[in-house]
Short mmCIF file of C-alpha atoms and ligand atoms in Angstrom, two decimals:
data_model
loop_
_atom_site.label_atom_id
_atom_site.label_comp_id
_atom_site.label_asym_id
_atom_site.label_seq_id
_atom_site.Cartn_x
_atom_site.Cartn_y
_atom_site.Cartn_z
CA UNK Z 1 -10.03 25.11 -76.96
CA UNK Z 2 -6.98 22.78 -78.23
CA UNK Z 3 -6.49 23.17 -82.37
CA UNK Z 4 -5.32 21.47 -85.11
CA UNK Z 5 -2.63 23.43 -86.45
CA UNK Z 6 -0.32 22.85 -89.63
CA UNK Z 7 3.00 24.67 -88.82
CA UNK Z 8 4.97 25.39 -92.04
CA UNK Z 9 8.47 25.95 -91.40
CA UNK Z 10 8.65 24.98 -88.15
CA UNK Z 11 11.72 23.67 -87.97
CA UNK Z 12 13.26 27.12 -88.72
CA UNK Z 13 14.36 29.98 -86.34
CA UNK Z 14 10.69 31.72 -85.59
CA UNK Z 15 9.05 28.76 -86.45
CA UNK Z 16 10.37 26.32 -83.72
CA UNK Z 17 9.61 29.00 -80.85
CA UNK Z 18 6.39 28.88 -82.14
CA UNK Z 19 5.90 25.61 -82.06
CA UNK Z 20 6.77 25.42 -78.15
CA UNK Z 21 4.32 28.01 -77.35
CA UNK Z 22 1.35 26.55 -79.67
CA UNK Z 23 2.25 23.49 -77.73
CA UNK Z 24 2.65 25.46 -74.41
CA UNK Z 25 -0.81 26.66 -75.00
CA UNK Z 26 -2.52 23.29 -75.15
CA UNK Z 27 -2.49 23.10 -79.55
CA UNK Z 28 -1.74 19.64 -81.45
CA UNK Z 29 0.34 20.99 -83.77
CA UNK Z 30 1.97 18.95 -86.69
CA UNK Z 31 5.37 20.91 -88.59
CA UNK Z 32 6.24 21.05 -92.16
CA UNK Z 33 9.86 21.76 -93.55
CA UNK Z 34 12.00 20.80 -96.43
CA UNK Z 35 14.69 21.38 -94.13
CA UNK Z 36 16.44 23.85 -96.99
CA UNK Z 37 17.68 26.10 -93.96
CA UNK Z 38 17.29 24.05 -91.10
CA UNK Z 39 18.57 21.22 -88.90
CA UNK Z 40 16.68 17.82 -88.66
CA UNK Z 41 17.76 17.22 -85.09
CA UNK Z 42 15.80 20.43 -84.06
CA UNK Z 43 12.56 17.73 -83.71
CA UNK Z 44 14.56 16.29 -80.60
CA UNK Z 45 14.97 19.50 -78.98
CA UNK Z 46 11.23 20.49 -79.37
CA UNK Z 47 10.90 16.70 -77.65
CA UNK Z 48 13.17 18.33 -75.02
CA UNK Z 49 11.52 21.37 -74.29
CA UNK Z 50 8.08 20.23 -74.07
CA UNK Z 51 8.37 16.58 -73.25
CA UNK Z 52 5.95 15.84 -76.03
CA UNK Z 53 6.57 13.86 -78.99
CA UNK Z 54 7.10 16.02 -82.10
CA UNK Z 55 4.86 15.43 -85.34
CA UNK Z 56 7.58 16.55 -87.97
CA UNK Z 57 6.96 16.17 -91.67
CA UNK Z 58 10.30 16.47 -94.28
CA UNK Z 59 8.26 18.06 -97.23
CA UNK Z 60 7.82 20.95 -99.53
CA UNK Z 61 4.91 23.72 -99.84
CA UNK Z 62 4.83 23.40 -103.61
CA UNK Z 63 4.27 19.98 -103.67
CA UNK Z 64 0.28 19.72 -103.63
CA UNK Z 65 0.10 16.26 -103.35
CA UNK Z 66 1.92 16.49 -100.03
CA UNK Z 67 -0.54 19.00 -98.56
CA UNK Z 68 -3.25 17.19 -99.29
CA UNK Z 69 -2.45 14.05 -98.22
CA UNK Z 70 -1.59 16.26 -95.04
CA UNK Z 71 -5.26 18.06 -94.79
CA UNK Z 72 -6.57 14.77 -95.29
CA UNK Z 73 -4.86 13.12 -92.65
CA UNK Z 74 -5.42 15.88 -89.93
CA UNK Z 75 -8.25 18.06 -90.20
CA UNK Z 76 -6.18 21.08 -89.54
CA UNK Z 77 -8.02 24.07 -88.35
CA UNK Z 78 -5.45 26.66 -89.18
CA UNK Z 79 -2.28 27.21 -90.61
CA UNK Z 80 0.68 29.17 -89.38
CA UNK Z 81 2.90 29.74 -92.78
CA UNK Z 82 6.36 30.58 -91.82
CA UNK Z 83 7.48 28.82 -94.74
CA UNK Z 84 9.55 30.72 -97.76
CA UNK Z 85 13.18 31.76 -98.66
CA UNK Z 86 14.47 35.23 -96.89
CA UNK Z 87 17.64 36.12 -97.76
CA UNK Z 88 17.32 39.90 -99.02
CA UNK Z 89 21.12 39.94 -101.01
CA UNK Z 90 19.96 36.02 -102.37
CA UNK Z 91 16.70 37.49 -103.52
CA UNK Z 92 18.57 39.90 -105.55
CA UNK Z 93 20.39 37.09 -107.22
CA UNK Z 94 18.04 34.41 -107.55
CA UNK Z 95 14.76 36.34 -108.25
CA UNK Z 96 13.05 33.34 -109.35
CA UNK Z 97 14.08 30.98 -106.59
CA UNK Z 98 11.97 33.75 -104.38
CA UNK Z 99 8.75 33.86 -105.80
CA UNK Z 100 8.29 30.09 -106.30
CA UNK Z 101 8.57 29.34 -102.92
CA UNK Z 102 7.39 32.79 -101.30
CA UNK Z 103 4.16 33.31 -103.90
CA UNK Z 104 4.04 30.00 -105.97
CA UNK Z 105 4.09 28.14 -102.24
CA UNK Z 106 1.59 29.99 -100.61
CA UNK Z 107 -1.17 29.74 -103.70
CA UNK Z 108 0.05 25.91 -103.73
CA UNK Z 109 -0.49 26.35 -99.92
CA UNK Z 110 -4.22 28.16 -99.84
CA UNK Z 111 -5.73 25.97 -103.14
CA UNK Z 112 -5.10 22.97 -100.71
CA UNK Z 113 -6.57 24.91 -97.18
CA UNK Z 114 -9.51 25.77 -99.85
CA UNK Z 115 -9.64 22.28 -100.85
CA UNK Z 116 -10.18 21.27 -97.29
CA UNK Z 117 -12.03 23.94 -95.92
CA UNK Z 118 -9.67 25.23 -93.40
CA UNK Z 119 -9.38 28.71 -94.54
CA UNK Z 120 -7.48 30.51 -91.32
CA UNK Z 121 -4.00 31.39 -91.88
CA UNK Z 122 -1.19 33.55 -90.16
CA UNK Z 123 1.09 34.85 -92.22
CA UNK Z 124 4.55 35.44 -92.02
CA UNK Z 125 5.45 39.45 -93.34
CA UNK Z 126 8.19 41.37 -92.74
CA UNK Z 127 8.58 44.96 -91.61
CA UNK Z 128 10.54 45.18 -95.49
CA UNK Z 129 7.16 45.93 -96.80
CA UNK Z 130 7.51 49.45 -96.35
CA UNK Z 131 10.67 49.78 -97.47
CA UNK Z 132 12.00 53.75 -96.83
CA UNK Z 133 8.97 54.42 -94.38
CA UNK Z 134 7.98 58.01 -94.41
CA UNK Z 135 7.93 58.12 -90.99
CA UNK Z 136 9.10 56.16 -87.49
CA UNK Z 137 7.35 54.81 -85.41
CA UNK Z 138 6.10 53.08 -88.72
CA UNK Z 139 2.72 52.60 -88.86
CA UNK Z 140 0.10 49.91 -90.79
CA UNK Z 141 -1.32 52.37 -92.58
CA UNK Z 142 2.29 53.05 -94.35
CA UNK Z 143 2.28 52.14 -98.31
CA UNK Z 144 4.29 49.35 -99.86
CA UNK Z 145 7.52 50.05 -100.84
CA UNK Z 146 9.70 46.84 -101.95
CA UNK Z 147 13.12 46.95 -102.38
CA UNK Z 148 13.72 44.09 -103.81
CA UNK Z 149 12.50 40.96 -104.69
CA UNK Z 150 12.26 39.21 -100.98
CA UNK Z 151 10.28 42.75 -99.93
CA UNK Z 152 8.15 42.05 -103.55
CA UNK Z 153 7.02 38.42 -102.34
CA UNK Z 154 6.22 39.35 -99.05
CA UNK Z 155 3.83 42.12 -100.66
CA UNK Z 156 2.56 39.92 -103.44
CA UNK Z 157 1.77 37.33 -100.36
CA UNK Z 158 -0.06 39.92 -98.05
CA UNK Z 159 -2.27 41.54 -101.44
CA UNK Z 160 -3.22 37.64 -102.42
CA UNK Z 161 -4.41 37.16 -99.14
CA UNK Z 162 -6.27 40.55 -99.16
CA UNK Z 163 -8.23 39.33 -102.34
CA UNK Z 164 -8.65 35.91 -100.63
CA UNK Z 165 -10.52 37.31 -97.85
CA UNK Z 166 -12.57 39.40 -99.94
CA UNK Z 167 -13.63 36.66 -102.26
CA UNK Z 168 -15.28 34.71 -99.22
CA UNK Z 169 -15.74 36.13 -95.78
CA UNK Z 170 -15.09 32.54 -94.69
CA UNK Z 171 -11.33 33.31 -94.82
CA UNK Z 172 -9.89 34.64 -91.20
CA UNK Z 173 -6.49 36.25 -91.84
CA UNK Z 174 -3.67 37.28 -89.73
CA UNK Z 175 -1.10 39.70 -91.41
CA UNK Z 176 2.48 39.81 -88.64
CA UNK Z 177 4.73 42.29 -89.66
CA UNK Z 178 7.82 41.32 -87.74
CA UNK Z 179 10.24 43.98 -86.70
CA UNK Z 180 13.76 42.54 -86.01
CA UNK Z 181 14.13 39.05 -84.60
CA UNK Z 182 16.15 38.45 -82.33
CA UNK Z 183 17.77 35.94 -79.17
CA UNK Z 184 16.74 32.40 -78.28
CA UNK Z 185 15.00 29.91 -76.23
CA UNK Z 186 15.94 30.41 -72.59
CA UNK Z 187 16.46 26.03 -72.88
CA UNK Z 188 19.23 27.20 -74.77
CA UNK Z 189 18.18 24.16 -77.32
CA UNK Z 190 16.92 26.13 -80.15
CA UNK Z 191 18.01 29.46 -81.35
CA UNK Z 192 18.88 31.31 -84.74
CA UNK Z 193 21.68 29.11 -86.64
CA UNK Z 194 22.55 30.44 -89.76
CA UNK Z 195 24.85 27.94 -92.21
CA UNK Z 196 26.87 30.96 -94.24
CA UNK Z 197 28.33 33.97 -92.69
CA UNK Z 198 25.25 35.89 -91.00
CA UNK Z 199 23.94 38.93 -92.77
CA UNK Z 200 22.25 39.88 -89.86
CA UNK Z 201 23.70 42.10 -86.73
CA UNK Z 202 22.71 39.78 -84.11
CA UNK Z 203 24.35 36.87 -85.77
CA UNK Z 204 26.77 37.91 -86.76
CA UNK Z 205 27.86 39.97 -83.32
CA UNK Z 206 27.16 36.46 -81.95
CA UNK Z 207 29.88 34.76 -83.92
CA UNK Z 208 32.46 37.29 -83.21
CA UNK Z 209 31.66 36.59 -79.51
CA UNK Z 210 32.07 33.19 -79.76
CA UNK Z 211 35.66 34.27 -81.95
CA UNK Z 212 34.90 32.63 -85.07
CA UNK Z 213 34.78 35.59 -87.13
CA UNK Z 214 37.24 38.37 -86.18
CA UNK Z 215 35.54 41.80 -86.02
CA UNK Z 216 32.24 43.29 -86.61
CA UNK Z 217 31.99 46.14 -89.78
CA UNK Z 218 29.26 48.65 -88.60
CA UNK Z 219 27.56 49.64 -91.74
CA UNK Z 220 27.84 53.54 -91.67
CA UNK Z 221 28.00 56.15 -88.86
CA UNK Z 222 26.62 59.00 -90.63
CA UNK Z 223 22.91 58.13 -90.64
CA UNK Z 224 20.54 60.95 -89.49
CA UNK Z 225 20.13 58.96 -85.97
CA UNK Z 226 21.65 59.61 -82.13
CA UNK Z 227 24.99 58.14 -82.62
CA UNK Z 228 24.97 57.68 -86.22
CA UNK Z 229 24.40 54.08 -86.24
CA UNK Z 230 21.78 52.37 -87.83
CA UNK Z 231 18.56 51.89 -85.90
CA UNK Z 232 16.08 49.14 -85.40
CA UNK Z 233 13.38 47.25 -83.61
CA UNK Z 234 14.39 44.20 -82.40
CA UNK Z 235 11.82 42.01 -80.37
CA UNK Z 236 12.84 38.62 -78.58
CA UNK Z 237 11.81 36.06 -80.64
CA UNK Z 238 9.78 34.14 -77.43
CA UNK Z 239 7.79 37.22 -77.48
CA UNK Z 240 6.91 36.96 -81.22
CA UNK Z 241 6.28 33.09 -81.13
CA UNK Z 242 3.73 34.53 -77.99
CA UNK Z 243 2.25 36.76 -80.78
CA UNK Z 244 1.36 33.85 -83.01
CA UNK Z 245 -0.72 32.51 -80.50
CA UNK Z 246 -2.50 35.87 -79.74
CA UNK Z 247 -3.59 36.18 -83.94
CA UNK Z 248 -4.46 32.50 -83.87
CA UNK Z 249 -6.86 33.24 -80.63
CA UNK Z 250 -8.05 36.30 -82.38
CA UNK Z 251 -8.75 34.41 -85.94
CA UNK Z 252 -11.09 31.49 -83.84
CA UNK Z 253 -12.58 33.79 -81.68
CA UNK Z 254 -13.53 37.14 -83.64
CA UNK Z 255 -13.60 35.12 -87.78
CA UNK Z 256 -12.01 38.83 -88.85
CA UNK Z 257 -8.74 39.21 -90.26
CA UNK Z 258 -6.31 41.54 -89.16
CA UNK Z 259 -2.75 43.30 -90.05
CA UNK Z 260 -0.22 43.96 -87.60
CA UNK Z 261 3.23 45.02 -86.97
CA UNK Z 262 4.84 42.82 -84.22
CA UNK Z 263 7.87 45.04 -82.80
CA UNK Z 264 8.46 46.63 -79.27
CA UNK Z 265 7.63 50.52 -80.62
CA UNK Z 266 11.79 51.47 -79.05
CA UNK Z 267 14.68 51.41 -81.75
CA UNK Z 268 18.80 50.12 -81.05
CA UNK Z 269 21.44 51.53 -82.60
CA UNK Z 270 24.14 49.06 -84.05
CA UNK Z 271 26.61 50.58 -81.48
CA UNK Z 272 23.72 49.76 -78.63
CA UNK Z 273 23.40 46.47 -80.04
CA UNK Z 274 26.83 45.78 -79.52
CA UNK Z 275 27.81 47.28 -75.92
CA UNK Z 276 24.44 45.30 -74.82
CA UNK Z 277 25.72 41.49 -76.14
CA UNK Z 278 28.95 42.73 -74.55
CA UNK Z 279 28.18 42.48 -71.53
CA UNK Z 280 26.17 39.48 -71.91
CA UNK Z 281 28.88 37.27 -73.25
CA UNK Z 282 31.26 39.54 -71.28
CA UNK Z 283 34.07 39.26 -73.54
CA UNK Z 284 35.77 41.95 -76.04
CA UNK Z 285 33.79 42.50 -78.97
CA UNK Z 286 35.79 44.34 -81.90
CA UNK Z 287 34.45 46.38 -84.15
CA UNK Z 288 35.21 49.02 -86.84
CA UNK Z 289 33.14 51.74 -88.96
CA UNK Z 290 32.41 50.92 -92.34
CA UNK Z 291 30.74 51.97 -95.15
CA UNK Z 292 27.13 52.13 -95.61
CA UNK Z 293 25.47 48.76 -96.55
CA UNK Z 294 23.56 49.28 -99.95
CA UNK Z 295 19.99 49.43 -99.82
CA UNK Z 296 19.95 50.05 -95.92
CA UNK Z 297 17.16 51.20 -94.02
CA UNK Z 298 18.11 54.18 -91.40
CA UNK Z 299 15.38 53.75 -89.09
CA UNK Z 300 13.02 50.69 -88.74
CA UNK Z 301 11.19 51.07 -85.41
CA UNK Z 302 7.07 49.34 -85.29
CA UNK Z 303 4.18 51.52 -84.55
CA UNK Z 304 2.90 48.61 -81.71
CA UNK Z 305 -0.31 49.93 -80.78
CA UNK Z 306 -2.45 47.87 -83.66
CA UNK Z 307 -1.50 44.81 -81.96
CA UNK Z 308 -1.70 45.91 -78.68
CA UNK Z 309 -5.16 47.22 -79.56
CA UNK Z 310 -6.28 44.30 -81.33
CA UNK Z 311 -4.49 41.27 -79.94
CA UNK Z 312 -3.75 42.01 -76.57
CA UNK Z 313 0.26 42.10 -77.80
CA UNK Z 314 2.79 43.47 -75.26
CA UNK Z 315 6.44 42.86 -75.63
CA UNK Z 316 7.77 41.68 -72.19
CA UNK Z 317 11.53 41.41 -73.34
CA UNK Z 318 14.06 43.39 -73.97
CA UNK Z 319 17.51 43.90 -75.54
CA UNK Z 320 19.51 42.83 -72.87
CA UNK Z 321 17.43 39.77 -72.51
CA UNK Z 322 17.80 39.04 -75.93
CA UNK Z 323 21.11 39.29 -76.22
CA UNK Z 324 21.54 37.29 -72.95
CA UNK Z 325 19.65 34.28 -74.62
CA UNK Z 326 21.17 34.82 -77.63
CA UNK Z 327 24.62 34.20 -75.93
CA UNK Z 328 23.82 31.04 -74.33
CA UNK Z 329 22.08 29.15 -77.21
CA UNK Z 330 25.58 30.02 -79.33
CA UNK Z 331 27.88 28.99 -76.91
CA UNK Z 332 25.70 26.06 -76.12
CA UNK Z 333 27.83 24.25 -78.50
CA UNK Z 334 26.37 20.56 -77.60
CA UNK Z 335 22.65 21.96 -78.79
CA UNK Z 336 24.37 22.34 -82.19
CA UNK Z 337 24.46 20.22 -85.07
P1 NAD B 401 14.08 30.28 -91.35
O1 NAD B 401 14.79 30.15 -92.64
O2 NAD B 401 14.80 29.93 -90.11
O3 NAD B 401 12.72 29.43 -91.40
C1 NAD B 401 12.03 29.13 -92.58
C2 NAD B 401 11.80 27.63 -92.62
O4 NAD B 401 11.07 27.30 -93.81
C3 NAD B 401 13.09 26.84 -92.65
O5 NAD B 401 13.06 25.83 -91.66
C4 NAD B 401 13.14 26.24 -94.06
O6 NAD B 401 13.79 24.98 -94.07
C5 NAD B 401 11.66 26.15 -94.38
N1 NAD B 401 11.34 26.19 -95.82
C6 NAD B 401 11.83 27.05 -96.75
N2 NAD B 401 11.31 26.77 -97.95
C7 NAD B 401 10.45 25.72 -97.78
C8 NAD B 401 9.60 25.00 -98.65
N3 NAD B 401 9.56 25.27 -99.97
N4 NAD B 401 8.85 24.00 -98.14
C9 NAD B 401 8.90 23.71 -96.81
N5 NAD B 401 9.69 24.36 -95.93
C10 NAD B 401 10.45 25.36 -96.42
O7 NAD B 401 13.51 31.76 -91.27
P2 NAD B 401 12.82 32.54 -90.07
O8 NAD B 401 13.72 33.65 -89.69
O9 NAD B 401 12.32 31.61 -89.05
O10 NAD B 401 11.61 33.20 -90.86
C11 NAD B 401 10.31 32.63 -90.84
C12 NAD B 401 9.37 33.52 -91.65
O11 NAD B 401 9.39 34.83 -91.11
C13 NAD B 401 9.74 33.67 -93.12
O12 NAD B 401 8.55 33.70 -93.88
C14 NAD B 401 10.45 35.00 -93.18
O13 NAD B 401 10.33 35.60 -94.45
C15 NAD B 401 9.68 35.78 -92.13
N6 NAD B 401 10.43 36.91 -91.53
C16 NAD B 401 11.64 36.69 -90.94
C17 NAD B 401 12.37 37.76 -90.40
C18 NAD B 401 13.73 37.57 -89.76
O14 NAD B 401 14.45 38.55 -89.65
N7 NAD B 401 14.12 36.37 -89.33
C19 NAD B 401 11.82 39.06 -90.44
C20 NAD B 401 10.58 39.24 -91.03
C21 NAD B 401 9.89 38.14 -91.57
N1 UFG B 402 24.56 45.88 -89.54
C1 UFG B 402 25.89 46.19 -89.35
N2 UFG B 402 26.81 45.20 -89.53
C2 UFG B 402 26.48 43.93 -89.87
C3 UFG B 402 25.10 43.62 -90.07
C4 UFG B 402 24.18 44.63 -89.90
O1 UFG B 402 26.23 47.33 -89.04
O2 UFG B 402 27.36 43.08 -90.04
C5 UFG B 402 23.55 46.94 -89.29
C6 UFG B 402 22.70 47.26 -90.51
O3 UFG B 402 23.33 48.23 -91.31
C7 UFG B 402 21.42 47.75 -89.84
C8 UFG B 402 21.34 46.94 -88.55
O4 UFG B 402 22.66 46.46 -88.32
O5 UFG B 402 21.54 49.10 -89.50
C9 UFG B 402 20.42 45.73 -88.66
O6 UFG B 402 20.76 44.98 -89.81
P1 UFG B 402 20.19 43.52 -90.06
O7 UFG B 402 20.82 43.00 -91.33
O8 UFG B 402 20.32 42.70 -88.83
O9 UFG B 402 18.62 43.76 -90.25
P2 UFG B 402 17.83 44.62 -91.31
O10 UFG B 402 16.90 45.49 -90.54
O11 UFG B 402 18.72 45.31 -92.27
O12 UFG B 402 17.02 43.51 -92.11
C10 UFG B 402 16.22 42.52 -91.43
C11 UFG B 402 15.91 41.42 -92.42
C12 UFG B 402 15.05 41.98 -93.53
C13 UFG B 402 13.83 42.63 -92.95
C14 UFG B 402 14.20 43.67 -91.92
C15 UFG B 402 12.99 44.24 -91.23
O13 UFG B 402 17.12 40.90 -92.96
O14 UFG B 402 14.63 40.92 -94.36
O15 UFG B 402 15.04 43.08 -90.93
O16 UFG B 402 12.21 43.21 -90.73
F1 UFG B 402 13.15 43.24 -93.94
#
């Protein structure tokens, strides 16, 4: 059955392949962005991709005023919050900044779904919510560890959903703790486009392929892993949009809520990382040891059964894939703004 769904932050990396496959999967879905970290001509390229007209709202989550107007307008049956600030070294900085949009938006954002009486949400968390897990394969059950103040809002966001839900069993919730984003759209037209240098591996690997930045500094090669490298999940970001879809299906059909990591269950090294988008961009790729990044994470790799169990969630691309896709959305220079 088709849904109304309010997509906040859909004009951002995991947001827009979410949109396509909400679309894809027959949903009238209308997007809301304040376009703080992400292009306005991405609305043309969801046009492109699923020859439908695109429903694209320039607004903020903390304004209430806007979201209501917005319930009132569309009946929304469910929200998909994507929405907030995630910069883990700008969290550190600008504290604040962080939890007004990552805590004060999403109470903004659930007084207007109570207001309206849409109270089904999926929620954007973030494998950083267990900070040094105990153990790898990680799973649900782990405790929350933040690490700083990103990790803090994304904990403060799941635990004020947890007491939403039990204040009124009318509330559906779906908890997705992603793993380690990563490629593009195989259109090519939308992808992961950071403005600043990229903080992350992928995006940064991608930039040296492309030679705008010269080499790429591997943060340590003493960790306690195979090579030395640091080691994480990474999942194709078509295959988490696909997840979306799954918890949305699972809120409307079971009412329960549910918390799940979204990740393959296998772990790269930095080193794999970087002999895989090698030969997908075929071209040299140089790189040199460096020291450890502070407040790094040896070993991030999802427990994946939860979702499996519960949502029906298989991963059905890999690392090669993504780093294929993730090579021709960069180069695809004409897609760009
Ligand atoms: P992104 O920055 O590409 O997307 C976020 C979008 O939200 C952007 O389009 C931005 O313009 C918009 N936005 C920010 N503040 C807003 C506000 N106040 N009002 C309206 N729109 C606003 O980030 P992403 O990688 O697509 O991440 C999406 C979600 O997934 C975030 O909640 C993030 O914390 C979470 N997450 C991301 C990763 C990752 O590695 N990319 C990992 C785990 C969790
Ligand atoms: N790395 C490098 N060189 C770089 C960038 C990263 O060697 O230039 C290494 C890191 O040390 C790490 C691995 O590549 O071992 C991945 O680093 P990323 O920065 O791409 O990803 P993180 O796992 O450190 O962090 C990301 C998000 C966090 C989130 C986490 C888990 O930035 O917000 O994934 O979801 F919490």
């Amino acid at each position: 059955m088709p849904k109304r769904i309010l997509l906040t932050g859909g004009a951002g990396y995991i947001g827009s392949h979410t949109y396509v496959a909400l679309v894809e999967a027959g949903h009238e879905v209308v997007i809301l962005d304040n376009f703080v970290n992400a292009h306005r001509s991405v609305g043309g390229r969801l046009e492109r991709i699923t020859g439908k007209p695109v429903t694209l709202v320039e607004g903020d989550i903390r304004n209430a005023v806007t979201l209501a107007t917005l319930f009132a307008e569309h009946a929304f049956d469910a929200v998909v919050h994507f929405a907030a600030l995630k910069a883990v070294g700008e969290s550190m900085a600008r504290p604040l900044d962080y939890f007004d949009v990552n805590v004060g938006g999403l109470t903004t954002l659930l007084r207007a779904m109570e207001a309206a009486g849409c109270r089904r949400i999926v929620f954007s968390s973030s494998a950083t919510v267990y900070g040094v897990p105990d153990e790898a394969p990680t799973p649900e059950t782990a405790e929350f560890r933040a690490m700083n103040p990103y990790g803090q809002t994304k904990i403060l966001g799941e635990q004020m959903l947890d007491w939403l839900g039990q204040s009124n069993p009318d509330w559906a919730i779906g908890i997705l703790r992603y793993f380690n984003p990563a490629g593009a759209h195989g259109s090519a037209l939308i992808g992961e486009d950071p403005r600043d240098i990229p903080n992350n591996l992928m995006p940064f690997v991608a930039k040296v392929a492309l030679g705008e930045l010269e080499r790429i500094s591997v943060f340590g090669d003493d960790y306690d892993t195979p090579d030395g490298t640091g080691v994480r999940d990474y999942i194709h970001v078509e295959d988490l949009a696909r997840g979306h879809v799954l918890s949305l299906d699972r809120l409307f059909e079971s009412g329960d809520s549910h918390c799940v990591n979204l990740g393959t269950g296998r772990g790269y090294s930095v080193l794999e990382v970087i002999a895989a988008y090698k030969r997908a961009c075929n071209r040299d790729l140089p790189h040199t040891i460096a020291e450890r990044r502070a407040g790094d994470v040896p070993v991030y790799v999802a427990s994946a059964e939860k979702a499996e169990e519960i949502l029906g969630f298989r991963t059905e691309k890999g690392l090669d894939e993504m780093c294929a896709s993730s090579w021709k959305w960069v180069s695809n220079t004409g897609a760009h703004e």
